[in-house]
Coordinates of C-alpha atoms in Angstrom, one line a residue:
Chain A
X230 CA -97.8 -142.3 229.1
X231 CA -96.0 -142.3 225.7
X232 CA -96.7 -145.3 223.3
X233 CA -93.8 -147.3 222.3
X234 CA -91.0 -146.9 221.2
X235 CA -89.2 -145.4 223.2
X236 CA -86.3 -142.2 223.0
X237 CA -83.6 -144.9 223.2
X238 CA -84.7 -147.3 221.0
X239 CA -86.1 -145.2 218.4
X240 CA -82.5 -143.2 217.5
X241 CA -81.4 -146.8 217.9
X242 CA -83.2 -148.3 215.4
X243 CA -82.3 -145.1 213.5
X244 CA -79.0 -145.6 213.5
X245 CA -78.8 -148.6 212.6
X246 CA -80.6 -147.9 209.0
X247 CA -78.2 -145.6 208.9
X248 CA -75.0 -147.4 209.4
X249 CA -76.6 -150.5 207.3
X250 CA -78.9 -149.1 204.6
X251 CA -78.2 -145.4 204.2
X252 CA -74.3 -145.7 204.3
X253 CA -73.3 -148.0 201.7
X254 CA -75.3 -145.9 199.1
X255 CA -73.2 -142.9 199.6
X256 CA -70.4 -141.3 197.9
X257 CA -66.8 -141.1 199.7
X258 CA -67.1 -137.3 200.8
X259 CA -70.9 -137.7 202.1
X260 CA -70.2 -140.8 204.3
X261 CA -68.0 -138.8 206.9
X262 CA -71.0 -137.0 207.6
X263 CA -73.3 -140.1 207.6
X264 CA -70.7 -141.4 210.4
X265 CA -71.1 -138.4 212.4
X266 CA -74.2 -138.5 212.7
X267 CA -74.0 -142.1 213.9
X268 CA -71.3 -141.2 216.5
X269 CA -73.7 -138.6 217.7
X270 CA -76.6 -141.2 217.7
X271 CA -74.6 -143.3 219.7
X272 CA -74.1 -140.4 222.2
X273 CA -77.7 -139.3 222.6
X274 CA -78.5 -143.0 223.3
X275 CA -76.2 -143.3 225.8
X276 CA -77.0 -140.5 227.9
X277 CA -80.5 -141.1 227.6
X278 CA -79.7 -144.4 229.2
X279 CA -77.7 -142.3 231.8
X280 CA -81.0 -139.9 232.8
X281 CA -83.2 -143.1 232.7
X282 CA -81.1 -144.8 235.6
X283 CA -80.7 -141.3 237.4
X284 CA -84.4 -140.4 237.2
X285 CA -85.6 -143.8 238.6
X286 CA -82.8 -143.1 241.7
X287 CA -84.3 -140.2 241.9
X288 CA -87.8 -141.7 242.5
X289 CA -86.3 -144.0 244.8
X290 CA -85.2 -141.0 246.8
X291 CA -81.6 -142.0 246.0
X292 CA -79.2 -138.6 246.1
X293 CA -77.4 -137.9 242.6
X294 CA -74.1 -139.5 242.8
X295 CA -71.7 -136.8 241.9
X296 CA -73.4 -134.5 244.5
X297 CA -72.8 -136.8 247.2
X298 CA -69.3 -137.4 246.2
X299 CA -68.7 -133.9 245.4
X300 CA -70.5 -132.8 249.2
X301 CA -68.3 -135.5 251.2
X302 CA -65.2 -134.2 249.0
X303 CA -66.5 -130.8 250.4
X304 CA -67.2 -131.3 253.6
X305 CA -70.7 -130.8 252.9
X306 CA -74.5 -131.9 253.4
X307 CA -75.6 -133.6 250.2
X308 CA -79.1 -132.5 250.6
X309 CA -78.3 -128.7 252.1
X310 CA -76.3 -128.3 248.8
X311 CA -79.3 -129.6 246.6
X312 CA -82.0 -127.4 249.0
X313 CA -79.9 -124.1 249.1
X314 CA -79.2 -124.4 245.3
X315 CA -82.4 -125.5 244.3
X316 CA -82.0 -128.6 243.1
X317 CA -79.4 -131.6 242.3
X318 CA -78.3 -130.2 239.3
X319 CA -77.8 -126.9 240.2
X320 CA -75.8 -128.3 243.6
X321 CA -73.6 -129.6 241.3
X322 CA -72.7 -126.9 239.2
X323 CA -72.0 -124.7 242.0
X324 CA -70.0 -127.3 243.9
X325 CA -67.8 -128.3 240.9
X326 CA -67.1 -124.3 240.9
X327 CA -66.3 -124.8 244.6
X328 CA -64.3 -127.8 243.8
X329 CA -61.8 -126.1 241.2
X330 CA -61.6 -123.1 242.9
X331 CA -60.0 -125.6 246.0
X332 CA -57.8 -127.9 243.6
X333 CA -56.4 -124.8 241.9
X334 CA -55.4 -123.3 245.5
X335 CA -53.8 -126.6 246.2
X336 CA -56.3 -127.5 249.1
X337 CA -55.8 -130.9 247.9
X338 CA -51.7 -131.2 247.4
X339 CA -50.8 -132.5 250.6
X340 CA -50.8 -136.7 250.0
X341 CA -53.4 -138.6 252.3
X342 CA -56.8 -139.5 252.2
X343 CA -58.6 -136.3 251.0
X344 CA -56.4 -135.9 247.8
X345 CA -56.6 -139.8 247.3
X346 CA -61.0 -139.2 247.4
X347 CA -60.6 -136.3 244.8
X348 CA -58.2 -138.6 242.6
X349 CA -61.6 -141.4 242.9
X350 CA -63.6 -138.4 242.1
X351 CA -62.3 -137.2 238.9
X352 CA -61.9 -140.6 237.2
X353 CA -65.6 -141.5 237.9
X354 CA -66.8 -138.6 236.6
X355 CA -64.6 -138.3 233.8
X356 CA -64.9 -142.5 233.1
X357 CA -69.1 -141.8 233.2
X358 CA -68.4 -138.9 230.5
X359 CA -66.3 -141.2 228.5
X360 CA -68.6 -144.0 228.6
X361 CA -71.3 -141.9 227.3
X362 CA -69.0 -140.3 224.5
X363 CA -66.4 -143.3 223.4
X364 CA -66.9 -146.1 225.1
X365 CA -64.1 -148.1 222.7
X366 CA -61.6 -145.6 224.1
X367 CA -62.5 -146.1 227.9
X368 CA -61.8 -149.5 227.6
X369 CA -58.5 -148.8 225.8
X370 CA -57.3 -146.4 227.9
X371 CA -58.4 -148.5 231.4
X372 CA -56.8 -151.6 229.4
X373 CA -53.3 -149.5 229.0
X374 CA -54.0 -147.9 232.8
X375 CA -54.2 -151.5 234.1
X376 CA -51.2 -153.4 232.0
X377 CA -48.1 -152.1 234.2
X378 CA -49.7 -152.5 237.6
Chain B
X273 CA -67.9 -119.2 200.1
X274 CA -69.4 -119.5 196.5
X275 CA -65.2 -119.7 195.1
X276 CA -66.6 -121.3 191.2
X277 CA -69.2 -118.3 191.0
X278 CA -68.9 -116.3 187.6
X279 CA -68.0 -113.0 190.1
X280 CA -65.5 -114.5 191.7
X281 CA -64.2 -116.3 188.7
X282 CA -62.9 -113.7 186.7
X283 CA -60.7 -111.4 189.3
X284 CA -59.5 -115.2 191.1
X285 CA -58.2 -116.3 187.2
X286 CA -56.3 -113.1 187.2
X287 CA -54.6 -113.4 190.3
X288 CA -53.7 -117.0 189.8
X289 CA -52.0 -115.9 186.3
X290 CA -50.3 -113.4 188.1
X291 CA -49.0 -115.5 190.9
X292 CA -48.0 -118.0 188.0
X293 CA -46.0 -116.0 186.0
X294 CA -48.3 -116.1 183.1
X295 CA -50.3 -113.1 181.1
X296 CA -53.5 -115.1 181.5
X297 CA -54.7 -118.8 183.0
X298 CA -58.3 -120.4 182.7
X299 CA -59.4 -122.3 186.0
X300 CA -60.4 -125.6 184.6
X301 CA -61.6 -126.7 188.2
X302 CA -62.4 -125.1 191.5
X303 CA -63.0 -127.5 194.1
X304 CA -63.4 -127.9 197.8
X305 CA -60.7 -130.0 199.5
X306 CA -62.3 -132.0 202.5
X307 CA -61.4 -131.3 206.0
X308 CA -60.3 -128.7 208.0
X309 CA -62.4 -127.0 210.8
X310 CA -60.3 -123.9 210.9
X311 CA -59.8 -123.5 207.2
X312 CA -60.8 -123.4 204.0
X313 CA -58.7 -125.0 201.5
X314 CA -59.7 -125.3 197.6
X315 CA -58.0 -127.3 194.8
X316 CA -57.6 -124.6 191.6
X317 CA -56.5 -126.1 188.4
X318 CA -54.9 -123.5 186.3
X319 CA -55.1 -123.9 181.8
X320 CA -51.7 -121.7 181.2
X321 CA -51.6 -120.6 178.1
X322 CA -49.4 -123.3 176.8
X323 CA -52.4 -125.7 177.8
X324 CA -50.2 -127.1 180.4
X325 CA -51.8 -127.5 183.9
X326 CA -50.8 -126.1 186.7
X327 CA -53.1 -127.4 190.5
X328 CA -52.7 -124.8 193.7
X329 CA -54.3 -124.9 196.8
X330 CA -56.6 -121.9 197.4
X331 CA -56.1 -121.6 202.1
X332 CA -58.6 -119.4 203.1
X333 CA -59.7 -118.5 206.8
X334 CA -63.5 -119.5 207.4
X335 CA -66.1 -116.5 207.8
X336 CA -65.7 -117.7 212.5
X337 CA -62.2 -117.8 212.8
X338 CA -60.8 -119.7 216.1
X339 CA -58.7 -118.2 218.9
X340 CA -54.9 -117.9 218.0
X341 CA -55.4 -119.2 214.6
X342 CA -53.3 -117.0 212.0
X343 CA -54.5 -114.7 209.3
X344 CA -54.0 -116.0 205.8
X345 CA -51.5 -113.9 205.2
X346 CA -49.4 -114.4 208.9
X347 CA -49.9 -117.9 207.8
X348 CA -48.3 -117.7 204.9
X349 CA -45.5 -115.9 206.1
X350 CA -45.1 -118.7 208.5
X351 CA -45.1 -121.1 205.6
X352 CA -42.5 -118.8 203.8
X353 CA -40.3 -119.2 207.1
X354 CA -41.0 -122.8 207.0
X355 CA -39.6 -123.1 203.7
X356 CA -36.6 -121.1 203.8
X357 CA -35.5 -123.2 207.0
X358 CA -35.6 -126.4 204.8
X359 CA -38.6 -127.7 206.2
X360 CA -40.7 -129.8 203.5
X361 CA -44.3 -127.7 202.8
X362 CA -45.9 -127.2 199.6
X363 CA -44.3 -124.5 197.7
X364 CA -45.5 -120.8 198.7
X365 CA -46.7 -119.0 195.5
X366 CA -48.7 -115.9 196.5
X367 CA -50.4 -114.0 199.1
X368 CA -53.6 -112.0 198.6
X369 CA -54.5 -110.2 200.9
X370 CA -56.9 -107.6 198.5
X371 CA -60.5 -108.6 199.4
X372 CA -61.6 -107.8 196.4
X373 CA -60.6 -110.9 194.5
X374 CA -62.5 -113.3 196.7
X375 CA -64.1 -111.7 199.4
X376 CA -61.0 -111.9 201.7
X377 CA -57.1 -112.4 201.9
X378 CA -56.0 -116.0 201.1
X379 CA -52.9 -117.5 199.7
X380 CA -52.1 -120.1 197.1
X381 CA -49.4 -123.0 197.4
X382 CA -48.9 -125.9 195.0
X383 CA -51.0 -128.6 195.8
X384 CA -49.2 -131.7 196.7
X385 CA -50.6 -135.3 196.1
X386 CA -51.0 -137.9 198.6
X387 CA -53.0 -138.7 201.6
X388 CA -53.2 -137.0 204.9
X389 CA -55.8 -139.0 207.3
X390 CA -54.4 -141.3 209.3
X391 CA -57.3 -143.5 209.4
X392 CA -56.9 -144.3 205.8
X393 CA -53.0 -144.5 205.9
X394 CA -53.4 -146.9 208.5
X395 CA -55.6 -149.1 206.1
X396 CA -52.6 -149.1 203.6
X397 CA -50.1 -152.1 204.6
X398 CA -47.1 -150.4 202.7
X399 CA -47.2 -147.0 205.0
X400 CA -47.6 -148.7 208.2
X401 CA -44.5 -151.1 207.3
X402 CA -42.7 -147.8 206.6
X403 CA -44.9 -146.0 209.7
X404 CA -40.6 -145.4 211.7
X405 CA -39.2 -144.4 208.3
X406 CA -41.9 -141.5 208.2
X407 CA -41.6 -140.8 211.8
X408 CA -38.3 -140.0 211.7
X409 CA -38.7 -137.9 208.4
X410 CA -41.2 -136.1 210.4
X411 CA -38.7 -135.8 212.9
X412 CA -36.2 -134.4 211.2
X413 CA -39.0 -131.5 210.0
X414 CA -39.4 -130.7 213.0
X415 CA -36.2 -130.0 213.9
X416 CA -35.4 -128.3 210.9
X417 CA -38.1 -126.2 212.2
X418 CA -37.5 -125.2 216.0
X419 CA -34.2 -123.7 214.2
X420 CA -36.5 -121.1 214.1
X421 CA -35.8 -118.6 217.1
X422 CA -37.6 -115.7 218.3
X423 CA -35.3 -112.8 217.3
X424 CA -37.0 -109.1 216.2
X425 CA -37.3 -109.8 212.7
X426 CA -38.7 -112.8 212.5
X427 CA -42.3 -113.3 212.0
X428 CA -42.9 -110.1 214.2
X429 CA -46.8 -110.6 214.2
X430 CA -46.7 -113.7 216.0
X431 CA -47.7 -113.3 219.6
X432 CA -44.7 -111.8 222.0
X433 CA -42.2 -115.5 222.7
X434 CA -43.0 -116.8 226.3
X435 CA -40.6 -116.7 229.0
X436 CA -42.0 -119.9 230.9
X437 CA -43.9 -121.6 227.9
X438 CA -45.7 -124.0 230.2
X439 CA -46.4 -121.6 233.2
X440 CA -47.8 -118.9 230.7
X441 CA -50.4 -121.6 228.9
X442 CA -51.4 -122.8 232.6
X443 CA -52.3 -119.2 233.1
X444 CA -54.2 -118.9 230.0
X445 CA -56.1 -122.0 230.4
X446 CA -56.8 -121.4 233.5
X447 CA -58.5 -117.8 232.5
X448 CA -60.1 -119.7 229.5
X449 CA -62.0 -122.3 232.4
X450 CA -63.1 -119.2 234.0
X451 CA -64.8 -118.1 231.6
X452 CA -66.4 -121.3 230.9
X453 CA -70.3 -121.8 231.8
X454 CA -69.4 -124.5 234.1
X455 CA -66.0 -126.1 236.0
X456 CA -64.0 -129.0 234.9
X457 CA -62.3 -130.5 238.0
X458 CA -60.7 -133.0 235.9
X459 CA -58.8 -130.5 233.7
X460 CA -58.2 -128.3 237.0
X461 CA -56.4 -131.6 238.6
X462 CA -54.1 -131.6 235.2
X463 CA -53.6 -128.1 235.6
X464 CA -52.6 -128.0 238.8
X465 CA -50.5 -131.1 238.4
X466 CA -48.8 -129.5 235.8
X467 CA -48.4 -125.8 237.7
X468 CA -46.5 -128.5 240.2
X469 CA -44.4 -129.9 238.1
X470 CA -43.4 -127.1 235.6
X471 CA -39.8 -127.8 234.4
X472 CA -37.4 -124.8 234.7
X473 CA -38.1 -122.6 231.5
X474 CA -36.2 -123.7 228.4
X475 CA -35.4 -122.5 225.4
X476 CA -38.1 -120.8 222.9
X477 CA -38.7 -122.5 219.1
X478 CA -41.3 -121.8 216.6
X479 CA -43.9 -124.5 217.1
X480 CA -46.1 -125.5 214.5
X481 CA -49.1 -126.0 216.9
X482 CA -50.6 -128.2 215.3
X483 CA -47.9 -131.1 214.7
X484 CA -49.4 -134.5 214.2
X485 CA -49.2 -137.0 211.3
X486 CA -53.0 -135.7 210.1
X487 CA -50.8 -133.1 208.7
X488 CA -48.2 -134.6 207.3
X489 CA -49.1 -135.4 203.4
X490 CA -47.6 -139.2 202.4
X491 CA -46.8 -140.3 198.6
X492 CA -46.3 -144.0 198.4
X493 CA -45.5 -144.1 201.8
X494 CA -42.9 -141.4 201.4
X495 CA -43.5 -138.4 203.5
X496 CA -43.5 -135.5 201.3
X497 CA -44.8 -132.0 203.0
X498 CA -46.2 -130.8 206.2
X499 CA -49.2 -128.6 205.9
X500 CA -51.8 -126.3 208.4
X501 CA -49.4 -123.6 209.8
X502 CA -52.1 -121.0 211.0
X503 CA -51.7 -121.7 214.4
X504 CA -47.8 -121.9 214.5
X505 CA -46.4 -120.2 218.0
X506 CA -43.3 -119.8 219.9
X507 CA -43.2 -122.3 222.7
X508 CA -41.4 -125.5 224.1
X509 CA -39.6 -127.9 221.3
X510 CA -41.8 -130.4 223.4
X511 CA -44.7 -129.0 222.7
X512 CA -44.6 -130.3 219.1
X513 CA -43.2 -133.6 219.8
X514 CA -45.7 -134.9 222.4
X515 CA -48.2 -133.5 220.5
X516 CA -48.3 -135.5 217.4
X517 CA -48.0 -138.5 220.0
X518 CA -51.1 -138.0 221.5
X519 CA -53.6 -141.2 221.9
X520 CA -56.2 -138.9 220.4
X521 CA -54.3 -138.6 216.8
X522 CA -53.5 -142.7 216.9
X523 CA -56.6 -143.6 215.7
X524 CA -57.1 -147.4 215.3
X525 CA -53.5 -147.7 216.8
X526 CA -53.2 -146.9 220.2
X527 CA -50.5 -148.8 220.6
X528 CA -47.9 -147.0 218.4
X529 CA -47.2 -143.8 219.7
X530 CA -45.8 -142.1 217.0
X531 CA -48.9 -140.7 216.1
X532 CA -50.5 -144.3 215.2
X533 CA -48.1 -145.0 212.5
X534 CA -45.0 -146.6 214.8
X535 CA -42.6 -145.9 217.7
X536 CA -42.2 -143.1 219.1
X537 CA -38.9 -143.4 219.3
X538 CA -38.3 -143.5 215.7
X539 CA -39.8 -139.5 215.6
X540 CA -37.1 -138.4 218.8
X541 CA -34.6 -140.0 216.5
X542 CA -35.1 -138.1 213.4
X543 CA -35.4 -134.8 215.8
X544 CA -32.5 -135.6 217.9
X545 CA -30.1 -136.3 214.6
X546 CA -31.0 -132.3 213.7
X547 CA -31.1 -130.8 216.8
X548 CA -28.1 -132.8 218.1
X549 CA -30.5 -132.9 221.4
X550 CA -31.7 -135.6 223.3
X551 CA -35.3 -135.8 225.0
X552 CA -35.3 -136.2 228.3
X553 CA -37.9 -138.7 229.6
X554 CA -39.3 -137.2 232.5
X555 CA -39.9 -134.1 230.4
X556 CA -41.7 -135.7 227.8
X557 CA -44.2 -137.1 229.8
X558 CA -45.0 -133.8 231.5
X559 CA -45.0 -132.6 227.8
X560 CA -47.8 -135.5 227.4
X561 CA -49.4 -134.5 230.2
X562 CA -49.7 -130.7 228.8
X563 CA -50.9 -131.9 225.3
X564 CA -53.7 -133.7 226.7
X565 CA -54.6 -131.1 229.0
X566 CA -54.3 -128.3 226.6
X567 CA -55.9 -130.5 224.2
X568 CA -59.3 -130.7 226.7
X569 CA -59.3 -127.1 226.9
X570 CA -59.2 -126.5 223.2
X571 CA -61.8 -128.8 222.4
X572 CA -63.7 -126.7 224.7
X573 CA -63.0 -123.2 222.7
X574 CA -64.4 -125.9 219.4
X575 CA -67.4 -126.6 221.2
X576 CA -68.2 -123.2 222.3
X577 CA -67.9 -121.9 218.5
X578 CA -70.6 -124.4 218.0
X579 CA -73.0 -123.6 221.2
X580 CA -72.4 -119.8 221.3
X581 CA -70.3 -118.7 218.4
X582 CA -73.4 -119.8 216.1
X583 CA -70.8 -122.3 214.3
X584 CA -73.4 -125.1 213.8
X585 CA -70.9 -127.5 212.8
X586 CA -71.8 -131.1 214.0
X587 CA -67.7 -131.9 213.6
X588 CA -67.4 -129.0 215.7
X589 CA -69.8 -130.6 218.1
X590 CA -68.5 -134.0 218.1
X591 CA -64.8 -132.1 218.8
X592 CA -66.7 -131.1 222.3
X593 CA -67.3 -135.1 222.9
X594 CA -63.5 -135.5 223.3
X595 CA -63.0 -133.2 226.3
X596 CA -63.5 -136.4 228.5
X597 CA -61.0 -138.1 226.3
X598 CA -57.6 -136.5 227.1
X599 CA -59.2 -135.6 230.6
X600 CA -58.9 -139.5 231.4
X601 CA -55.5 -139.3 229.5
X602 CA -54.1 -136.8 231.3
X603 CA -55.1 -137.9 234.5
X604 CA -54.1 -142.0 233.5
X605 CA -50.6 -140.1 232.5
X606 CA -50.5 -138.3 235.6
X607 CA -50.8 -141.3 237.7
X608 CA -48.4 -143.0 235.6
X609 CA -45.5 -140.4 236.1
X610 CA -46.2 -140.5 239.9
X611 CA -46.2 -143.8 239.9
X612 CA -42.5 -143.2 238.1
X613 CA -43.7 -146.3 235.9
X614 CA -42.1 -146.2 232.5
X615 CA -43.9 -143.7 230.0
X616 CA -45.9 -146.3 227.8
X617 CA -45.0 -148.8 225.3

């Protein structure tokens, strides 16, 4: 067992001296790159959060998420996917390929329930990515998705 | 690129006299401009021999150059296009395109003063209150600019026009995805959404490809040149247009679409008072749609210079970040236009 602190809060506390301490002091040019650097913090941080949560599933003997989704979107077994591929992450690769091999065939034009899953689909798994990368923009763009319904 | 080195110094002055009309010119500064992650540009200040001073831009390709972007020298015969159509760029002064002067071809322009970033134009009260006025300058560039037509002479290097602009860039994105290292439903949904849809093909323009106010330079809020040509194309006179209205170039003003500065009505005004041609709703927002989508897949290309092109470029990195970005877009767009709600504020 590691001592403290942990990942998270170490590139945490990091940033922050950044953003606070290291920033001011620098010239015009430099502090782009001292804001990249704290976007990428940011990132890092977040998906560290994001294994955290899926690890302790995990341990619980919850299935990943996006390979159940992506099975029942599939017509699949969850767990055949993650024992025939060896593993969760690997089920998912494999049945993403699946999965865009099917939407560019048009497998899921025709309106109705399966097309209307795979809409559900896609924005949770591109709304987890965003709120790992840019969060602030998530938020705008769910704000502006919500206004005119 | 070590462009102030004593090697480089001496061949580089001559050139620049040369290109300036002048038997001999001392480089009095030789500077990197910031920005740019497909280009290098540098700020030359020229001593003529009258001691007046003369400033160029130095554009230069960098050492891993991108998919589709131009040559220095394509790019300034783009730029020399632009020009002559009455489109508002820095002033084309010379082409090199021995690599003995500075290690490889580049071209010089006159440098133009103002500010490009939107981010720091949007801090500046006096722009943003003129933020339609400069849209529908910008409009009326463009325009100016899709008067350029594919015909056999001009700007033969360019790849061959398309027939179906948006079919043919589904079919390249699509073979760009397959050779990705893993699948993007998301962007497949677009695409296919978008294969739907296709509009009946149109007519062909030269696009600028990469239209958006970042590259517009302003003056005291007055709009004065349009820069970064190398990855100019012939295409759809959407393309441009929806382009430079993308949420992703708005910065801290989503709300106005014209590129963060104001409406985007005010841009289609300037371009529909040149082209005498009006934009048709339905097709800007599958234009939208496309920019997003096409946008996703590009910042894929970014972030593969940066995983496996050996780019290691944390702006190129952070590009990569953005896929997810105008994935959501596209698909918040797409659900709009089914929806047949009206196209945003």
């Amino acid at each position: 067992m590691r001592d403290h602190p942990d990942s998270a809060v170490l590139l945490s506390s990091a940033r922050r001296t950044l953003l606070e301490q290291v920033l001011p002091a620098l010239e015009a040019e430099a502090q782009s790159g001292a804001l990249m650097v704290a976007r990428a913090l940011s990132v890092v941080i977040a998906r560290i959060e994001t294994d955290r949560r899926a690890l302790l599933a995990a341990e619980r003997g919850v299935e990943n998420e996006e390979l159940t989704a992506l099975a029942e979107l599939l017509g699949e077994s969850a767990a055949a996917a993650r024992e025939a591929h060896g593993g969760a992450s690997a089920a998912v690769a494999h049945l993403s390929r699946r999965l865009a091999a099917e939407i560019r065939s048009g497998a899921f034009d025709p309106p109705g329930a399966r097309h209307d899953l795979l809409q559900r689909f896609v924005f949770e798994v591109t709304r987890a990515k965003l709120a790992e990368s840019n969060p602030k923009v998530l938020q705008q763009i769910e704000t502006w998705r919500k206004e005119d319904e | 690129m070590a462009l102030a080195s004593d090697e480089v110094r001496e061949p580089l002055e001559r050139f620049v006299a040369g290109a300036l009309g002048v038997p001999s010119c001392e480089l009095t500064k030789v500077a990197r401009l910031a920005g740019g992650t497909v280009q290098d540009n540098w700020i030359l200040e020229a001593r003529m021999p009258d001691q007046s001073r003369h400033r160029v831009v130095l554009r230069t390709g960098r050492v891993v150059g991108v998919k589709d972007s131009l040559p220095a020298e394509q790019e300034y015969a783009v730029l020399r296009a632009a020009a002559n159509a009455g489109v508002c760029v820095p002033r084309p002064v010379a082409v090199c395109s021995d690599p003995a002067v500075i290690g490889r071809p580049f071209f010089l322009m006159d440098f133009v003063e103002g500010e490009s970033r939107p981010w720091k134009l949007q801090r500046m009260p006096a722009v943003m209150a003129a933020g339609d006025e400069i849209l529908d300058w910008v409009g009326v560039q463009l325009g100016r600019l899709q008067a350029i037509v594919p015909d056999r002479q001009a700007l033969p290097f360019l790849r061959p026009a398309p027939r179906d602009a948006a079919r043919e860039a589904i079919a390249e994105m699509r073979a760009y995805l397959d050779r990705h290292d893993h699948a993007h439903p998301a962007i497949e949904c677009a695409l296919r959404w978008l294969e739907r849809h296709a509009p009946p093909p149109g007519p062909i323009v030269l696009c600028h490809g990469d239209f958006r106010i970042g590259n517009v330079i302003i003056d005291h809020c007055r709009p004065v040149a349009l820069l970064d040509w190398e990855l100019a194309r012939w295409g759809d006179p959407h393309e441009d247009l929806a382009w430079a209205c993308m949420r992703f170039f708005r910065f801290s003003r989503p709300d106005l679409e014209g590129g963060g500065l104001g409406a985007r009505s005010a841009l289609l005004r300037g371009w529909r008072a040149t082209t005498g041609r009006a934009v048709d709703p339905w097709l800007m927002r599958y234009w939208d749609v496309f920019s997003n989508t096409r946008w996703a897949v590009v910042s894929l290309q970014q972030v593969a210079r940066h995983v496996v092109g050996g780019e290691d470029s944390l702006e190129l990195a952070l590009v990569g970040l953005g896929t997810a970005e105008m994935e959501l877009e596209a698909l918040a767009l797409i659900e709009r236009a089914c929806a047949g709600m009206p196209g945003g504020r």
